Amino acid sequence: MDKGKKFYITTPIYYVNARPHIGHAYTTLVCDAVARRKRLLGYDTYFLTGTDEHGQKIERSATAAATTPQKFADQVAAEFRRLFDRMNISYSDFIRTTEPRHKQGVQELWKRLQEKGFIYKGTYTGQYCVYDEAYVDSAKPGDPCPDCGRITETVSEENYYFKLSAMAEQLLKHYQQTPDFIRPETRRNEVIAFVKGGLRDLSISRSTFKWGIPVPGDPKHVIYVWLDALSNYATAVGFGSKDKDEQQKFERYWPADVHMIGKEIIRFHCVYWPAFLMAAELPLPKAVIAHGWLLFEESKMSKSRGNIVRAETVIDVLGNDALRYFLLREIVFGQDGSFSFDAVVQRYNSDLANDLGNLSSRTLTMINRYFGGSIPYPSPLVAKKSADDSVREQAQATIVEFSELFDAYQFSRALESAWALVGSVNKYLVEEEPWIVAEKEGEENKARLATILYTAAEVLRIVTALAHPAIPESTAKIWNQLGLGDIDKFNLAELKWGQLPLGGKLGKVEPVFPRADKSAIERMQRMEQERALEKERTGQAPQTESAAASAAAQSPATTAPAAPQPAAVTAPGASAPADSKISIDDFLKVEMRVGQVKNAERVKGADKLLRLEVDIGTEVRQVVAGIALAYEPEKLIGRKVVIVANLAPRKLRGLESNGMIVAASAGDQGLPVLASFLEDVPIGAKLK
Ligand code: MSP
């Protein structure tokens, strides 16, 4: 490995108040693909990911889950790590902001900023968004946060401030001089406009809660969670350490080459972070690259919207590479893109099972059958055709094109170009009909057969090498079947036509991409529904300030953990921390009504779900409820129930659910018990 070439790439560190979903998996696997390619190209690559564990949001989540913030963070951080291991993410380091190495580094950065005169004390009175952990200068009391829509809280406290206003010019100069610092261009323009609009000093400490890194010399204050979190990129590679090796590590890897982030956190990475680094006189990262959002059912996949899909669901049914290929090929990097189970299965079948899978299995099977499993010698003179040259020329051009596109973060187009080559060689095989040539006698035919199969195998090798960073598991298998050993030892920088060892023995040939049938989609949908219901039933999901809200929105099941009220009283998106009371106004946002079940039936293939038609006075609603284990559908007809009537509709098993039935959760198994009345109540009566 060339010690001179290093590459340091980071993911954002993930908040531990939410369980990992495909949105988190997306950023991580994009970085993984980039890191893998760099490694294959010979770069000494450092790939960092981790978890963001401090702040009021996490403290409240822990309180709501009746545990300590540390235990709470331990549990969710472990879950992120398990997922990334399961996804075969090749991270070099997983940093947690509660680790001593990080705390020490953050305090060191604070001291430097202070020494250089960038920190002073002042009083902040204004609005704060706990969810985004950000002050909202433009908001008045009661206003929602412009970023996430949640109601801001009024705070007034003595804080330490960072002189952000002093950095505006220097920042603008940097954006000007380093056009590649923020990508894509649209985000760069956004940031420049924001800075040109004027920067106010930034409050960088909090004293109203404890869960954070203490301010050096003033432990009543904890360091603002974004200053804490952003510093992870430096502390992970040794910033602030007294250890020699760690210091050398910092020298070697800092500055980061790429901070990969979602577009919603661009301001923190492109304004605050470089400003902190400039003030501390540390080198700036070379690039911040922002991707778009993964949408599901047309809105950003997020816990609070209740429209998340877990990566494990796709991985369990189709494997890691199916998920990776889909996200890299289908989503235009930088833009928002939609996720759907149908689309994943379709992509998997067409590009992997059909195109690459067929190329691989038929080429290798024929080499086994006609050449005893040894790579045949293409004859340079006998029985050549121009079609052979065209394939070779396309392969050579693809190596260049793929590399340029992939290195420019245009993953979809890079894969498209590799798959165009796969398409060409599949067509070549159909036209050259090696299976017919094989039946003909004579040396010339033998030579022709050798050339055709060599050409196909060489394309297979080239595509396998190029696609390896994107789909590492299946390409490692194909590489092995080509008899080439460990693909991770291959030097991608040297990839060119003609490197397939002539006479080389194939490995054991096995299908790599079994076709997925329609049931794959159903299985994934069922797994998601059941997991959502299970989490709710067992109460295993860490309860955050918005967890009850998201649980209510996520599923029509009626089993809030202990009492009948929690799932129902918090409207989706509302912030109702368990350690503070909600106002009557908050409560009144939830519209609960008496309804009567007109019809009830089991949902096919889902043990726990019933489809109910509920008359709420003004209309008859369809509600899908997770109560089938406790209630026979027939017995529910005519029964009066309590329904949360103003929940956003949600699809379960393809059925739209318009509302939620209120129930308690009882017994060891947390079975639902429907809320009901002793006196007779009219249909449509409002609960208040
Ligand atoms: N903790 C902060 C980041 C601190 S970095 C110093 C944070 N955490 S997060 O867990 O809310 O989000 C982390 C990243 O997850 C986002 O930037 C984004 O990359 C990714 N995503 C979360 N939901 C996503 C989608 N629905 N779609 C795509 N990416 C998403 O922000």
XYZ file of C-alpha atoms and ligand atoms in Angstrom:
719
model
C 0.000 0.000 0.000
C 1.214 3.455 -0.873
C 1.552 5.060 2.530
C 1.444 8.465 0.906
C -2.138 8.066 -0.273
C -4.690 8.410 2.480
C -8.434 8.821 2.364
C -10.562 9.716 5.365
C -14.348 9.545 5.027
C -17.051 10.015 7.659
C -20.780 9.438 8.040
C -22.781 11.735 10.305
C -22.993 10.243 13.763
C -26.487 8.973 14.419
C -28.751 10.152 17.205
C -29.528 7.369 19.616
C -33.122 8.424 20.165
C -34.261 6.560 17.074
C -33.671 3.015 16.017
C -31.763 2.615 12.772
C -33.753 2.539 9.534
C -32.975 2.502 5.826
C -32.374 6.266 5.825
C -29.448 5.767 8.217
C -28.336 2.692 6.326
C -28.255 4.749 3.124
C -25.617 7.281 4.227
C -23.564 4.524 5.758
C -23.593 2.231 2.781
C -22.797 5.045 0.356
C -19.711 5.804 2.454
C -18.928 2.115 2.604
C -18.998 1.846 -1.184
C -16.690 4.857 -1.515
C -14.329 3.549 1.176
C -14.177 0.120 -0.431
C -13.305 1.574 -3.806
C -10.576 3.748 -2.318
C -9.119 0.738 -0.525
C -9.098 -1.299 -3.731
C -7.348 1.610 -5.425
C -4.600 1.383 -2.816
C -5.516 4.280 -0.515
C -4.854 3.956 3.183
C -8.516 4.442 3.996
C -10.063 5.463 7.310
C -13.822 5.139 7.433
C -15.557 6.553 10.486
C -19.107 6.160 11.693
C -20.688 6.289 15.143
C -23.393 7.642 17.407
C -24.363 11.058 18.754
C -25.376 10.425 22.354
C -25.588 13.693 24.278
C -28.170 16.436 24.503
C -31.568 17.175 25.906
C -33.367 15.030 23.371
C -31.518 11.913 24.488
C -31.843 12.829 28.172
C -35.605 13.123 27.780
C -35.806 9.926 25.792
C -34.011 8.071 28.560
C -36.300 9.523 31.210
C -39.326 8.516 29.181
C -37.926 5.003 28.940
C -37.340 4.994 32.728
C -33.620 4.481 32.365
C -30.395 6.453 32.535
C -29.132 8.320 29.481
C -26.000 6.172 29.456
C -27.885 2.875 29.497
C -30.279 4.192 26.929
C -27.419 5.256 24.658
C -25.600 1.936 25.183
C -28.623 0.047 23.997
C -29.310 2.028 20.835
C -25.630 2.488 19.929
C -25.269 -1.294 20.103
C -28.217 -1.610 17.788
C -26.636 0.699 15.209
C -23.431 -1.219 15.443
C -25.180 -4.571 15.063
C -26.949 -3.321 11.985
C -23.762 -2.009 10.407
C -21.993 -5.299 11.129
C -24.895 -7.186 9.662
C -24.690 -4.950 6.587
C -21.014 -5.813 6.312
C -20.053 -2.141 6.606
C -16.279 -1.899 6.452
C -15.915 0.906 9.006
C -12.476 1.427 10.545
C -13.848 3.023 13.683
C -17.176 3.491 15.430
C -17.073 6.501 17.716
C -19.530 7.166 20.520
C -19.655 10.676 21.909
C -19.830 9.294 25.446
C -16.351 7.746 25.123
C -13.525 9.318 27.161
C -11.367 9.839 24.032
C -14.092 12.009 22.573
C -14.862 13.979 25.725
C -11.219 14.790 26.182
C -10.895 15.962 22.565
C -13.991 18.172 22.740
C -12.764 19.843 25.922
C -9.410 20.421 24.252
C -11.113 22.081 21.289
C -13.113 24.252 23.692
C -9.931 25.348 25.440
C -8.334 26.281 22.145
C -11.330 28.326 21.083
C -11.283 30.045 24.450
C -7.530 30.727 24.361
C -7.876 32.281 20.947
C -10.602 34.591 22.217
C -13.594 33.140 20.393
C -15.702 32.324 23.452
C -17.554 34.754 25.733
C -20.456 34.620 28.196
C -23.897 36.096 27.497
C -27.602 35.528 28.059
C -29.844 33.924 25.525
C -33.591 34.421 25.692
C -35.552 32.942 22.871
C -36.895 29.835 21.244
C -35.172 26.461 21.130
C -36.019 23.355 19.108
C -35.214 20.357 21.266
C -35.651 17.927 18.391
C -33.065 19.670 16.191
C -31.031 20.803 19.203
C -30.911 24.292 17.702
C -31.847 27.847 18.658
C -34.485 29.329 16.401
C -33.810 33.033 16.384
C -36.661 33.785 14.026
C -39.342 32.115 16.181
C -41.667 33.672 18.735
C -43.033 31.756 21.749
C -45.389 29.030 20.515
C -43.978 29.083 16.974
C -42.985 25.862 15.290
C -39.401 25.158 14.270
C -38.974 26.116 10.601
C -36.930 22.969 9.968
C -38.924 20.195 11.602
C -42.269 21.795 12.410
C -42.228 20.914 16.096
C -43.237 23.572 18.606
C -40.190 25.439 19.930
C -39.617 25.963 23.645
C -38.819 29.281 25.262
C -35.522 29.303 27.102
C -33.635 31.975 28.909
C -30.230 31.140 30.188
C -26.733 32.339 30.675
C -24.598 30.705 28.048
C -21.215 30.694 26.499
C -21.145 32.097 23.003
C -18.929 31.418 20.022
C -18.041 34.446 17.890
C -19.543 33.054 14.724
C -20.276 36.529 13.399
C -16.543 37.165 13.191
C -16.081 34.240 10.809
C -18.404 35.216 7.965
C -15.808 36.747 5.697
C -13.319 33.984 6.170
C -16.003 31.406 5.446
C -17.157 33.136 2.279
C -13.574 33.385 1.112
C -13.141 29.678 1.669
C -16.299 28.785 -0.292
C -15.047 31.007 -3.097
C -11.544 29.633 -3.198
C -12.513 25.996 -2.774
C -15.496 25.426 -5.054
C -15.486 21.700 -4.300
C -15.823 22.221 -0.563
C -19.630 21.889 -0.638
C -21.298 19.564 -3.084
C -23.628 19.521 -4.919
C -23.704 23.051 -6.297
C -27.285 23.738 -5.108
C -26.272 23.138 -1.499
C -23.205 25.314 -1.928
C -25.388 28.171 -3.117
C -27.725 27.657 -0.186
C -24.865 27.901 2.292
C -23.349 30.970 0.638
C -26.737 32.705 0.726
C -27.148 31.811 4.395
C -23.766 33.235 5.356
C -24.258 36.335 3.218
C -27.549 36.878 5.077
C -25.454 37.544 8.214
C -24.212 35.323 11.001
C -25.109 35.770 14.651
C -22.913 34.507 17.451
C -23.750 30.982 18.455
C -24.680 29.818 21.910
C -22.426 26.835 22.607
C -23.345 25.769 26.118
C -26.472 24.818 28.038
C -27.079 24.882 31.767
C -30.681 23.686 31.993
C -29.870 20.003 31.666
C -26.915 17.805 32.509
C -26.464 15.206 29.772
C -23.424 16.493 27.941
C -19.726 17.175 28.178
C -18.954 19.674 30.962
C -17.498 23.011 29.942
C -13.865 23.042 31.116
C -13.636 25.113 34.276
C -17.417 25.663 34.531
C -19.119 22.296 34.970
C -22.552 23.847 35.564
C -22.640 24.124 31.796
C -22.534 21.372 29.230
C -21.148 21.905 25.748
C -23.708 22.468 22.976
C -24.476 19.134 21.412
C -23.553 20.169 17.861
C -20.117 21.424 18.918
C -19.733 18.142 20.774
C -21.004 16.029 17.862
C -19.113 17.709 15.017
C -15.853 17.327 16.895
C -16.156 13.545 16.585
C -14.599 13.745 13.148
C -11.385 15.017 14.725
C -11.443 13.248 18.094
C -11.868 9.827 16.455
C -8.529 10.195 14.735
C -6.775 11.363 17.870
C -7.397 15.086 18.266
C -6.754 16.163 21.838
C -5.081 12.918 22.833
C -1.915 12.799 24.908
C -0.968 9.472 23.389
C 1.834 9.645 20.765
C 0.274 7.076 18.436
C -3.015 8.898 18.534
C -1.306 12.191 17.790
C 0.379 10.590 14.796
C -2.930 9.255 13.672
C -4.321 12.781 13.696
C -1.351 14.020 11.682
C -1.874 11.240 9.195
C -5.617 11.396 8.615
C -6.731 14.927 9.410
C -8.226 16.756 7.574
C -11.030 14.459 6.490
C -11.355 14.086 2.756
C -15.128 13.722 2.806
C -17.886 14.366 5.312
C -20.916 12.656 3.815
C -24.187 13.979 5.223
C -27.906 14.275 4.579
C -28.986 17.636 3.188
C -30.793 18.689 6.379
C -27.575 19.107 8.340
C -25.626 21.110 5.807
C -25.548 24.328 7.876
C -23.924 22.589 10.825
C -21.259 21.017 8.613
C -20.585 23.848 6.202
C -20.893 26.869 8.487
C -20.437 25.961 12.159
C -17.872 23.197 11.774
C -15.477 25.066 9.463
C -15.914 28.157 11.643
C -14.884 26.206 14.770
C -11.910 24.731 12.928
C -10.799 28.073 11.504
C -11.012 29.647 14.930
C -8.980 26.812 16.434
C -6.529 27.117 13.532
C -7.056 23.554 12.421
C -7.224 22.461 8.773
C -10.695 22.221 7.218
C -12.182 19.054 5.747
C -11.690 18.882 2.003
C -15.328 18.302 1.088
C -18.804 18.093 2.536
C -21.107 16.109 0.312
C -24.837 16.224 0.889
C -27.244 13.600 -0.309
C -31.015 13.767 -0.526
C -33.642 11.978 1.465
C -35.053 8.565 1.124
C -38.775 8.909 0.817
C -41.323 6.291 1.701
C -44.961 6.775 0.881
C -43.922 10.154 -0.510
C -42.440 11.760 2.553
C -39.053 11.658 4.247
C -38.591 8.369 5.988
C -38.445 9.210 9.656
C -39.564 7.856 12.959
C -41.775 10.774 13.803
C -43.675 10.372 10.551
C -44.019 6.677 11.274
C -43.067 5.675 7.749
C -39.823 3.878 8.355
C -38.563 0.672 6.835
C -35.791 -1.239 8.523
C -32.789 -2.306 6.506
C -32.946 -5.764 8.095
C -36.240 -6.473 6.375
C -34.751 -6.163 2.891
C -31.541 -7.880 3.957
C -33.396 -10.855 5.462
C -35.383 -11.462 2.309
C -33.048 -10.410 -0.519
C -29.587 -10.019 1.023
C -27.239 -7.109 1.608
C -26.281 -6.586 -1.998
C -29.876 -6.265 -3.148
C -30.368 -3.330 -0.782
C -27.025 -1.765 -1.666
C -27.514 -2.135 -5.395
C -30.994 -0.675 -5.229
C -29.993 2.372 -3.205
C -26.919 3.127 -5.289
C -28.497 2.438 -8.674
C -32.034 3.683 -8.210
C -31.496 6.856 -6.177
C -29.813 9.672 -8.044
C -27.226 10.646 -5.481
C -27.837 14.156 -4.178
C -31.565 14.082 -4.910
C -34.490 12.693 -2.962
C -35.517 9.224 -4.028
C -38.355 6.873 -3.259
C -38.036 3.555 -1.597
C -40.538 0.801 -2.221
C -40.469 -2.948 -1.811
C -41.762 -3.474 -5.348
C -38.977 -1.379 -6.817
C -36.287 -3.224 -4.840
C -37.515 -6.593 -6.049
C -37.824 -5.348 -9.601
C -34.274 -3.972 -9.662
C -32.914 -7.070 -8.036
C -34.545 -9.380 -10.550
C -33.747 -7.373 -13.651
C -30.185 -6.232 -12.985
C -28.809 -8.810 -10.589
C -30.695 -12.079 -11.079
C -31.173 -11.592 -14.835
C -28.342 -9.505 -16.224
C -25.315 -10.164 -14.048
C -26.547 -13.496 -12.669
C -27.166 -14.905 -16.130
C -23.888 -13.654 -17.523
C -22.050 -15.238 -14.656
C -23.827 -18.571 -14.563
C -23.929 -19.252 -18.260
C -20.361 -18.175 -18.949
C -18.915 -20.178 -16.094
C -21.119 -23.209 -16.739
C -20.003 -23.306 -20.363
C -16.339 -22.974 -19.415
C -16.861 -25.934 -17.102
C -18.687 -27.951 -19.697
C -16.563 -27.241 -22.758
C -13.131 -26.533 -21.299
C -13.073 -28.660 -18.166
C -13.219 -25.580 -15.943
C -10.082 -23.875 -17.307
C -10.159 -20.359 -18.747
C -9.820 -20.909 -22.505
C -7.143 -19.260 -24.663
C -8.673 -16.803 -27.089
C -7.072 -17.303 -30.442
C -5.492 -14.028 -31.573
C -5.807 -14.858 -35.254
C -8.150 -17.725 -35.939
C -11.869 -17.154 -36.022
C -11.856 -13.563 -34.801
C -14.866 -11.394 -35.388
C -15.394 -7.674 -35.115
C -18.019 -8.361 -32.436
C -15.186 -9.509 -30.148
C -13.373 -6.233 -30.666
C -16.496 -4.196 -29.999
C -17.028 -5.909 -26.662
C -13.400 -5.393 -25.725
C -13.477 -1.740 -26.709
C -16.665 -1.153 -24.764
C -15.136 -2.844 -21.723
C -12.060 -0.627 -21.930
C -14.193 2.483 -22.232
C -16.395 1.329 -19.346
C -13.435 1.064 -16.999
C -12.671 4.732 -17.602
C -16.269 5.916 -17.592
C -17.298 3.968 -14.498
C -14.317 5.268 -12.568
C -14.940 8.879 -13.487
C -18.609 8.686 -12.598
C -18.151 6.778 -9.366
C -15.391 9.108 -8.212
C -17.712 12.027 -8.936
C -20.329 10.414 -6.626
C -22.585 9.600 -9.561
C -23.150 6.051 -8.440
C -26.287 5.460 -10.411
C -24.727 6.480 -13.711
C -21.554 4.530 -12.955
C -23.535 1.353 -12.377
C -25.640 2.089 -15.413
C -22.518 2.172 -17.557
C -21.251 -1.134 -16.119
C -24.647 -2.730 -16.716
C -24.698 -1.459 -20.291
C -21.577 -3.537 -20.764
C -23.267 -6.544 -19.172
C -26.184 -6.022 -21.557
C -23.831 -5.896 -24.553
C -22.011 -9.067 -23.653
C -25.278 -10.909 -22.972
C -26.413 -9.839 -26.434
C -23.054 -10.936 -27.833
C -23.566 -14.391 -26.327
C -27.035 -14.663 -27.817
C -25.721 -13.648 -31.233
C -22.554 -15.715 -31.189
C -24.371 -18.790 -29.842
C -21.446 -20.543 -28.181
C -23.724 -23.505 -27.354
C -24.217 -24.078 -31.119
C -20.529 -23.505 -31.926
C -19.692 -26.123 -29.285
C -21.567 -28.760 -31.219
C -19.579 -28.186 -34.388
C -16.429 -30.153 -35.179
C -12.990 -28.783 -36.035
C -10.198 -26.640 -34.668
C -11.618 -23.420 -35.972
C -14.848 -23.885 -34.101
C -12.959 -24.803 -30.970
C -10.945 -21.569 -31.333
C -14.131 -19.580 -31.913
C -15.724 -21.082 -28.803
C -12.617 -20.237 -26.789
C -12.684 -16.622 -27.945
C -16.375 -16.158 -27.190
C -16.129 -17.606 -23.692
C -12.899 -15.817 -22.905
C -14.475 -12.522 -23.995
C -17.525 -13.131 -21.812
C -15.445 -14.202 -18.824
C -13.174 -11.190 -19.156
C -16.161 -8.834 -19.161
C -17.540 -10.680 -16.161
C -14.233 -10.153 -14.358
C -14.097 -6.449 -15.204
C -17.690 -5.777 -14.143
C -17.144 -7.784 -10.983
C -14.097 -5.725 -10.058
C -15.812 -2.411 -10.796
C -19.018 -3.341 -8.960
C -17.271 -4.822 -5.948
C -17.465 -1.665 -3.796
C -21.191 -1.463 -4.519
C -22.113 -5.141 -4.099
C -19.211 -6.667 -2.188
C -20.652 -10.012 -1.163
C -21.863 -11.307 -4.492
C -18.875 -9.985 -6.428
C -16.517 -11.711 -3.968
C -18.318 -14.961 -4.807
C -18.151 -14.426 -8.574
C -14.456 -13.524 -8.302
C -13.901 -16.795 -6.484
C -15.855 -18.719 -9.066
C -13.630 -17.165 -11.729
C -10.770 -18.771 -9.801
C -9.239 -15.423 -8.861
C -9.131 -15.797 -5.065
C -9.674 -12.909 -2.699
C -11.094 -9.896 -4.515
C -10.048 -7.516 -1.758
C -6.415 -8.190 -2.656
C -6.947 -7.006 -6.220
C -5.426 -3.676 -7.246
C -8.274 -1.867 -8.950
C -5.964 0.879 -10.186
C -4.449 -1.643 -12.590
C -7.686 -2.989 -13.968
C -7.473 -3.470 -17.712
C -8.551 -5.851 -20.436
C -6.674 -9.136 -20.705
C -5.726 -9.894 -17.105
C -7.734 -13.105 -16.808
C -5.114 -15.835 -16.317
C -5.274 -18.165 -19.316
C -5.698 -21.764 -18.261
C -6.700 -20.616 -14.758
C -9.008 -23.044 -12.962
C -12.519 -21.943 -12.053
C -13.777 -22.306 -8.508
C -17.031 -24.053 -7.661
C -19.753 -22.536 -9.793
C -22.993 -21.744 -7.981
C -25.839 -19.325 -8.647
C -25.236 -16.016 -6.893
C -28.568 -14.246 -7.308
C -31.567 -16.581 -6.917
C -34.639 -15.001 -8.508
C -37.096 -13.374 -6.130
C -40.776 -14.057 -6.707
C -43.772 -11.948 -5.799
C -43.947 -13.388 -2.301
C -40.720 -11.489 -1.478
C -42.655 -8.221 -1.505
C -45.355 -9.607 0.737
C -42.835 -11.078 3.110
C -41.089 -7.749 3.500
C -44.342 -5.898 4.057
C -45.435 -8.450 6.637
C -42.126 -8.318 8.459
C -42.331 -4.539 8.736
C -45.862 -4.597 10.094
C -45.127 -7.339 12.539
C -41.969 -5.704 13.787
C -43.793 -2.422 14.305
C -46.572 -4.141 16.223
C -44.168 -6.248 18.226
C -42.104 -3.255 19.303
C -45.215 -1.505 20.396
C -46.608 -4.503 22.196
C -43.483 -5.395 24.136
C -42.602 -1.761 24.691
C -39.059 -2.585 23.652
C -38.591 0.454 21.529
C -36.851 3.190 23.476
C -39.559 5.679 24.296
C -38.538 9.140 23.276
C -40.320 12.398 23.721
C -42.035 11.695 20.476
C -42.055 7.926 20.641
C -45.590 7.662 21.844
C -46.579 10.008 19.097
C -44.752 8.049 16.474
C -46.055 4.763 17.809
C -49.553 6.097 17.527
C -48.906 7.285 14.028
C -46.964 4.227 12.977
C -49.473 1.602 13.691
C -53.107 1.263 14.390
C -52.395 -1.299 17.067
C -53.863 -0.277 20.326
C -51.344 -1.467 22.843
C -49.629 1.422 24.499
C -47.172 0.102 27.088
C -48.904 0.574 30.429
C -51.923 2.785 30.659
C -54.595 3.275 28.052
C -53.856 6.920 27.585
C -50.232 7.383 26.469
C -50.578 6.275 22.882
C -53.652 8.304 22.396
C -52.885 11.590 24.064
C -49.842 12.584 22.066
C -50.630 13.679 18.577
C -48.117 12.775 15.880
C -45.322 15.259 15.664
C -46.183 16.894 18.976
C -43.505 17.038 21.570
C -44.669 15.658 24.891
C -41.703 14.926 27.071
C -42.466 12.490 29.834
C -40.628 14.570 32.378
C -42.776 17.631 31.826
C -46.540 18.063 31.715
C -48.426 18.812 28.550
C -50.830 21.691 28.338
C -54.559 21.307 27.845
C -53.987 22.723 24.365
C -51.730 19.812 23.557
C -54.335 17.383 24.804
C -57.064 19.055 22.790
C -55.151 18.433 19.595
C -56.135 14.801 19.875
C -59.626 14.110 18.662
C -61.022 11.048 20.429
C -64.533 9.885 19.628
C -66.868 7.076 20.454
C -67.372 4.761 17.498
C -69.336 1.611 16.859
C -67.879 -1.372 15.029
C -70.072 -2.128 12.030
C -67.936 -4.781 10.473
C -64.806 -6.708 11.442
C -62.664 -9.285 9.708
C -59.196 -10.758 9.891
C -56.516 -9.351 7.573
C -55.278 -12.151 5.348
C -51.806 -13.362 6.272
C -51.490 -11.163 9.388
C -52.149 -12.964 12.677
C -52.508 -9.816 14.689
C -54.508 -7.523 12.458
C -58.224 -6.910 12.097
C -59.870 -4.709 9.523
C -62.696 -2.791 11.186
C -65.372 -0.516 9.849
C -66.187 1.948 12.585
C -69.114 4.354 12.574
C -68.038 7.606 14.249
C -71.278 9.469 13.714
C -70.227 11.604 10.786
C -68.803 8.763 8.693
C -67.767 5.109 8.721
C -64.013 4.724 8.978
C -61.794 1.805 7.982
C -59.305 1.113 10.768
C -56.694 -1.626 10.788
C -55.999 -2.609 14.393
C -53.522 -5.015 16.002
C -56.074 -6.660 18.284
C -56.682 -9.988 16.567
C -54.903 -12.008 19.259
C -57.337 -10.759 21.887
C -60.642 -10.302 20.008
C -62.642 -12.496 17.647
C -63.871 -10.278 14.820
C -67.496 -11.489 15.044
C -67.706 -10.546 18.726
C -66.701 -6.972 18.028
C -69.585 -6.154 15.736
C -71.908 -3.689 17.485
C -69.367 -2.895 20.198
C -68.601 0.698 21.105
C -64.934 1.673 21.033
C -62.826 4.784 21.463
C -61.108 5.954 18.321
C -58.413 8.580 17.776
C -60.025 10.215 14.800
C -57.474 12.767 13.612
C -54.440 10.575 12.973
C -52.890 10.768 9.527
C -53.985 7.744 7.474
C -51.494 4.918 7.150
C -51.316 1.848 4.966
C -50.955 -1.589 6.497
C -50.927 -4.648 4.287
C -52.128 -2.426 1.506
C -55.163 -1.375 3.584
C -55.621 2.229 4.565
C -56.115 2.717 8.279
C -57.935 5.888 9.257
C -57.589 6.241 12.982
C -56.545 4.240 15.992
C -58.556 2.238 18.486
C -57.649 3.018 22.096
C -56.799 0.113 24.385
C -54.830 -0.747 27.461
C -52.083 -3.290 27.359
C -52.521 -6.017 29.939
C -50.830 -9.115 31.284
C -47.382 -10.584 30.592
C -47.979 -10.625 26.885
C -49.293 -7.096 26.769
C -52.554 -8.138 25.128
C -54.863 -5.268 24.179
C -57.980 -4.526 26.233
C -60.348 -2.135 24.508
C -61.371 1.051 26.292
C -65.120 1.045 26.931
C -67.890 2.749 28.979
C -70.159 1.577 31.780
C -72.940 3.950 30.759
C -74.416 4.129 27.312
C -72.751 6.796 25.144
C -73.894 8.030 21.744
C -71.859 7.258 18.650
C -69.644 10.208 17.722
C -69.413 11.606 21.286
C -66.148 13.416 21.822
C -63.830 12.484 24.699
C -62.243 15.352 26.574
N -26.692 13.468 15.062
C -26.913 14.291 13.940
C -25.675 14.326 13.080
C -24.446 14.773 13.775
S -23.066 14.671 12.742
C -21.861 15.473 13.542
C -28.078 13.734 13.115
N -28.414 12.485 13.346
S -29.626 11.678 12.624
O -29.590 10.366 13.168
O -30.844 12.400 12.791
O -29.350 11.679 11.122
C -28.117 11.279 10.634
C -28.156 11.081 9.149
O -29.042 10.010 8.822
C -28.699 12.221 8.298
O -27.838 13.221 7.998
C -28.927 11.476 7.036
O -27.679 11.305 6.440
C -29.408 10.135 7.500
N -30.834 10.002 7.364
C -31.796 9.905 8.332
N -33.008 9.770 7.733
C -32.856 9.752 6.390
C -33.683 9.563 5.283
N -34.973 9.359 5.385
N -33.087 9.566 4.059
C -31.749 9.694 3.885
N -30.948 9.881 4.903
C -31.474 9.969 6.151
O -28.604 14.458 12.293
